[in-house]
C-alpha atoms as a printed R data frame, in Angstrom:
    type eleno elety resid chain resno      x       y      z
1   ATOM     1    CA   UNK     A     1 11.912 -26.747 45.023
2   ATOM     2    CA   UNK     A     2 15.786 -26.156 46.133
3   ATOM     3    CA   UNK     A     3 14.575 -22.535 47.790
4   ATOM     4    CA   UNK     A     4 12.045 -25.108 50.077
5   ATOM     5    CA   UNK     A     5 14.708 -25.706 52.812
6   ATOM     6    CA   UNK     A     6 15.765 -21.941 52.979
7   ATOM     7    CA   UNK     A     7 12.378 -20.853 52.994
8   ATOM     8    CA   UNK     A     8 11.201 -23.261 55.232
9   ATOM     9    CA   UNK     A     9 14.085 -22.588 57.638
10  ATOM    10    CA   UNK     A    10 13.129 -18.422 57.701
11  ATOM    11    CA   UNK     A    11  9.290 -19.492 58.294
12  ATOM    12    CA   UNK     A    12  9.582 -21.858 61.110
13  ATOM    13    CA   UNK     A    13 12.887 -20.132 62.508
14  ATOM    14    CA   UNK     A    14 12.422 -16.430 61.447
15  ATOM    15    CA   UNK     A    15 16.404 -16.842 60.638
16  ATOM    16    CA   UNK     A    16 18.585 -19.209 58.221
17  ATOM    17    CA   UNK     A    17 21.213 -21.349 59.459
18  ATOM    18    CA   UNK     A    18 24.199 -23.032 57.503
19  ATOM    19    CA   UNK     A    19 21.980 -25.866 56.450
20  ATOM    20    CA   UNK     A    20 20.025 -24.325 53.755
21  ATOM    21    CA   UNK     A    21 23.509 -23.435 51.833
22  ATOM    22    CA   UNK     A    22 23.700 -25.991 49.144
23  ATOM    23    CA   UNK     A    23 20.282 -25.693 48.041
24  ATOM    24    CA   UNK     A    24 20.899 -22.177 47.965
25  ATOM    25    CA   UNK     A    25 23.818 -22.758 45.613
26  ATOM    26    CA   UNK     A    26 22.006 -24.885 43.606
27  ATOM    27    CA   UNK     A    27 18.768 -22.827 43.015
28  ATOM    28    CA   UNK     A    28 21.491 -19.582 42.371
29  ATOM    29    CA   UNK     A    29 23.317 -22.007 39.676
30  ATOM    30    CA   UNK     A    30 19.987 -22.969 38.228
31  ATOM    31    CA   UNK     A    31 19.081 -19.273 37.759
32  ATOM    32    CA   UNK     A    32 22.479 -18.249 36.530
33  ATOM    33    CA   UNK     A    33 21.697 -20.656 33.842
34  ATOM    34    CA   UNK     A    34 18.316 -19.562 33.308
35  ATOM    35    CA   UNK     A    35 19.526 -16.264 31.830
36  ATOM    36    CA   UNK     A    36 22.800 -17.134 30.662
37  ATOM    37    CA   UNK     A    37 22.629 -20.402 29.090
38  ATOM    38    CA   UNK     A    38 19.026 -20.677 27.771
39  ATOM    39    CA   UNK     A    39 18.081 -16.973 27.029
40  ATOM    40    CA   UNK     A    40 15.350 -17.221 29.248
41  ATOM    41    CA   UNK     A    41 15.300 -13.896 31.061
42  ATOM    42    CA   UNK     A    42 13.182 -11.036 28.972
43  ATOM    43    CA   UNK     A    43 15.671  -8.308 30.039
44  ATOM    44    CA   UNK     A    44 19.077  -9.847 28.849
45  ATOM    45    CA   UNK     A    45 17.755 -11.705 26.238
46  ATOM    46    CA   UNK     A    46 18.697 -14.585 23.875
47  ATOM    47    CA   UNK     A    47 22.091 -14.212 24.288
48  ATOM    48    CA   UNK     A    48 24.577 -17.239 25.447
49  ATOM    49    CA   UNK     A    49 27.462 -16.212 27.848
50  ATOM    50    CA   UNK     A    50 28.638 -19.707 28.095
51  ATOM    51    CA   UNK     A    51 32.272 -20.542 26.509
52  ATOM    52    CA   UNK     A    52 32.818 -23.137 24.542
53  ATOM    53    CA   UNK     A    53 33.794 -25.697 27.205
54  ATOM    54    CA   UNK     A    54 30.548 -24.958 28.930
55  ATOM    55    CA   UNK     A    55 31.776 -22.705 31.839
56  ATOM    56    CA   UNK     A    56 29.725 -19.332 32.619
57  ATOM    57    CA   UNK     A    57 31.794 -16.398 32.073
58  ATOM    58    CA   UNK     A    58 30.808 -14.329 34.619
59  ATOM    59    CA   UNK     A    59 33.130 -12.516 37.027
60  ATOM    60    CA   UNK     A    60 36.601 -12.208 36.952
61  ATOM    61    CA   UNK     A    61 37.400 -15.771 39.061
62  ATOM    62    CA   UNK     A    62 37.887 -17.874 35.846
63  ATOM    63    CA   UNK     A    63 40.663 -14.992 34.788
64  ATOM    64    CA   UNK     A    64 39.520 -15.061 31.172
65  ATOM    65    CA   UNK     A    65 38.528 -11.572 29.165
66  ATOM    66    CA   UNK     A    66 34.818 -11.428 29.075
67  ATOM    67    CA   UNK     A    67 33.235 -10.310 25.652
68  ATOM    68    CA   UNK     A    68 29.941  -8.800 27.396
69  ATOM    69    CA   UNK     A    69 29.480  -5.086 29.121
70  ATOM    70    CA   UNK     A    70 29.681  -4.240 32.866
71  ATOM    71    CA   UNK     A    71 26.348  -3.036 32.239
72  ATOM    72    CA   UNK     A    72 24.982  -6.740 30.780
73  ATOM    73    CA   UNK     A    73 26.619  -8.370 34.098
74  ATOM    74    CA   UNK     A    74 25.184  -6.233 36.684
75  ATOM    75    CA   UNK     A    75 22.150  -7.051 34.079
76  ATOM    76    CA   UNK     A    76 22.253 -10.619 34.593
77  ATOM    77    CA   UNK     A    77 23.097 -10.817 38.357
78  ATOM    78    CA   UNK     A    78 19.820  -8.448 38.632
79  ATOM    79    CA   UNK     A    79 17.579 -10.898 36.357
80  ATOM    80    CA   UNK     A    80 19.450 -13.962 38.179
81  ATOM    81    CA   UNK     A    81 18.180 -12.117 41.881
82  ATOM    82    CA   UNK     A    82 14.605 -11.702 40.696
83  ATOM    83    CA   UNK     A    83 14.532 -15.447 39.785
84  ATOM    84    CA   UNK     A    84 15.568 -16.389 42.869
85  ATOM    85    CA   UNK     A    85 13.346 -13.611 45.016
86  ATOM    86    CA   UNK     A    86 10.057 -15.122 42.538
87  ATOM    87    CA   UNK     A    87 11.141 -18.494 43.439
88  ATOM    88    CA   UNK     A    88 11.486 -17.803 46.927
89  ATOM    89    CA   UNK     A    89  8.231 -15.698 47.371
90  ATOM    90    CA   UNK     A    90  6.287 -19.096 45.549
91  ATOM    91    CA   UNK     A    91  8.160 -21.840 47.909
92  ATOM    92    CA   UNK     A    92  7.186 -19.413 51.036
93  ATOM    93    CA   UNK     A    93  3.973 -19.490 49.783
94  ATOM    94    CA   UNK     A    94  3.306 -23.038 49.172
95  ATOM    95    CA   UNK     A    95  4.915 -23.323 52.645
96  ATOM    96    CA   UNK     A    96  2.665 -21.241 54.399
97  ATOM    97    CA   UNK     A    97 -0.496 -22.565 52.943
98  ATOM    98    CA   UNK     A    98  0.437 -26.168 54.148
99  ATOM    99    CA   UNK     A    99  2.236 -24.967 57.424
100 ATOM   100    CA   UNK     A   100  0.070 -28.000 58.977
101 ATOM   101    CA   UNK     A   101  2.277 -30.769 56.721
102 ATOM   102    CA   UNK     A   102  5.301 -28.642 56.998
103 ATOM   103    CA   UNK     A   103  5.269 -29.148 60.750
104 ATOM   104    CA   UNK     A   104  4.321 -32.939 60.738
105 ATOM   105    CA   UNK     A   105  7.347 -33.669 58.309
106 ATOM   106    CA   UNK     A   106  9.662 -31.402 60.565
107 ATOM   107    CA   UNK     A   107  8.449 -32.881 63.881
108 ATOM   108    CA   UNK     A   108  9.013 -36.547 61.880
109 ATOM   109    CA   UNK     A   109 12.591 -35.694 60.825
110 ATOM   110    CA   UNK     A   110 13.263 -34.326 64.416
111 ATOM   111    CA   UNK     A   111 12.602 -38.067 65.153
112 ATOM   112    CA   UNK     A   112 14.631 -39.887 62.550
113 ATOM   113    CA   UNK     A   113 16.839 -37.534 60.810
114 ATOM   114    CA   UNK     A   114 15.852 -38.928 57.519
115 ATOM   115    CA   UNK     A   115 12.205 -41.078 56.314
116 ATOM   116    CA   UNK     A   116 11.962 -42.950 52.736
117 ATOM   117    CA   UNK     A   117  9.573 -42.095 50.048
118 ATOM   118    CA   UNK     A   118  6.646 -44.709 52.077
119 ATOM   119    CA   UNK     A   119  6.699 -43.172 54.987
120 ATOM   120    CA   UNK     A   120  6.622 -39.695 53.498
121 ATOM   121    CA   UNK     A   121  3.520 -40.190 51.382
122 ATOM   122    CA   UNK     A   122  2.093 -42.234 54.747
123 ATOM   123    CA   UNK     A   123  2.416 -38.944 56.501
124 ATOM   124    CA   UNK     A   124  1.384 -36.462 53.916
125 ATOM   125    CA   UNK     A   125 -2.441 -38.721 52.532
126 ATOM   126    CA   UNK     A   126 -4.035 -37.091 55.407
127 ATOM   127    CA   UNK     A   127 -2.973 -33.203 53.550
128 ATOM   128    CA   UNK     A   128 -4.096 -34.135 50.079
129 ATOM   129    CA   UNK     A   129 -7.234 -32.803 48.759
130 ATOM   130    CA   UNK     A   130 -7.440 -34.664 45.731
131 ATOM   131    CA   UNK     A   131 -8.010 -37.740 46.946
């Protein structure tokens, strides 16, 4: 879900703007987390690199000694990418296969700048097959 504006942006634009940034720091933070904080990565394993007051000990910003390998951190930022390029290649995909509503919600927000939950589902009932 937070790789839908960045993938979104690269299908309809074929390039990525500024706008796509949070969401691109989110989805990186939820990955991070992913392998660090809740052992979910195959590769690196169930292992915690989170501190005791929560913080991520990765990288030399937070100037504290780390008590993992070089080899586990280039691990982790590899298993953090291929999260990220999985999630992309899925939100691309969903994107693509309902380019139609993709284009009706852009061409709506080109309008407005912003619609509410209503008119949202109002524009999207005419997409759904399970009704």
């Amino acid at each position: 879900v937070a790789l839908g504006g960045y993938a979104s942006e690269k299908l309809v634009f074929g390039e990525l703007t500024t706008g796509a940034a949070d969401d691109l720091k989110r989805a990186t933070d939820i990955a991070r987390s992913l392998v660090v904080r809740y052992g979910m990565s195959e590769k690196v394993g169930p292992i915690s690199l989170v501190g005791e007051n929560g913080l991520i000990f990765l990288g030399k910003e937070l100037g504290a000694d780390k008590d993992y390998s070089e080899e586990t951190a280039s691990l982790v930022d590899s298993e953090v990418g291929k999260f990220l390029n999985e999630a992309y290649a899925q939100a691309k995909d969903i994107l693509e296969k309902n380019r139609e509503a993709l284009d009706t919600i852009a061409s709506e927000l080109m309008k407005k700048e912003s619609i509410e939950r209503d008119e949202f589902e109002k524009l999207m009932k005419k997409f759904r097959t399970d009704v």
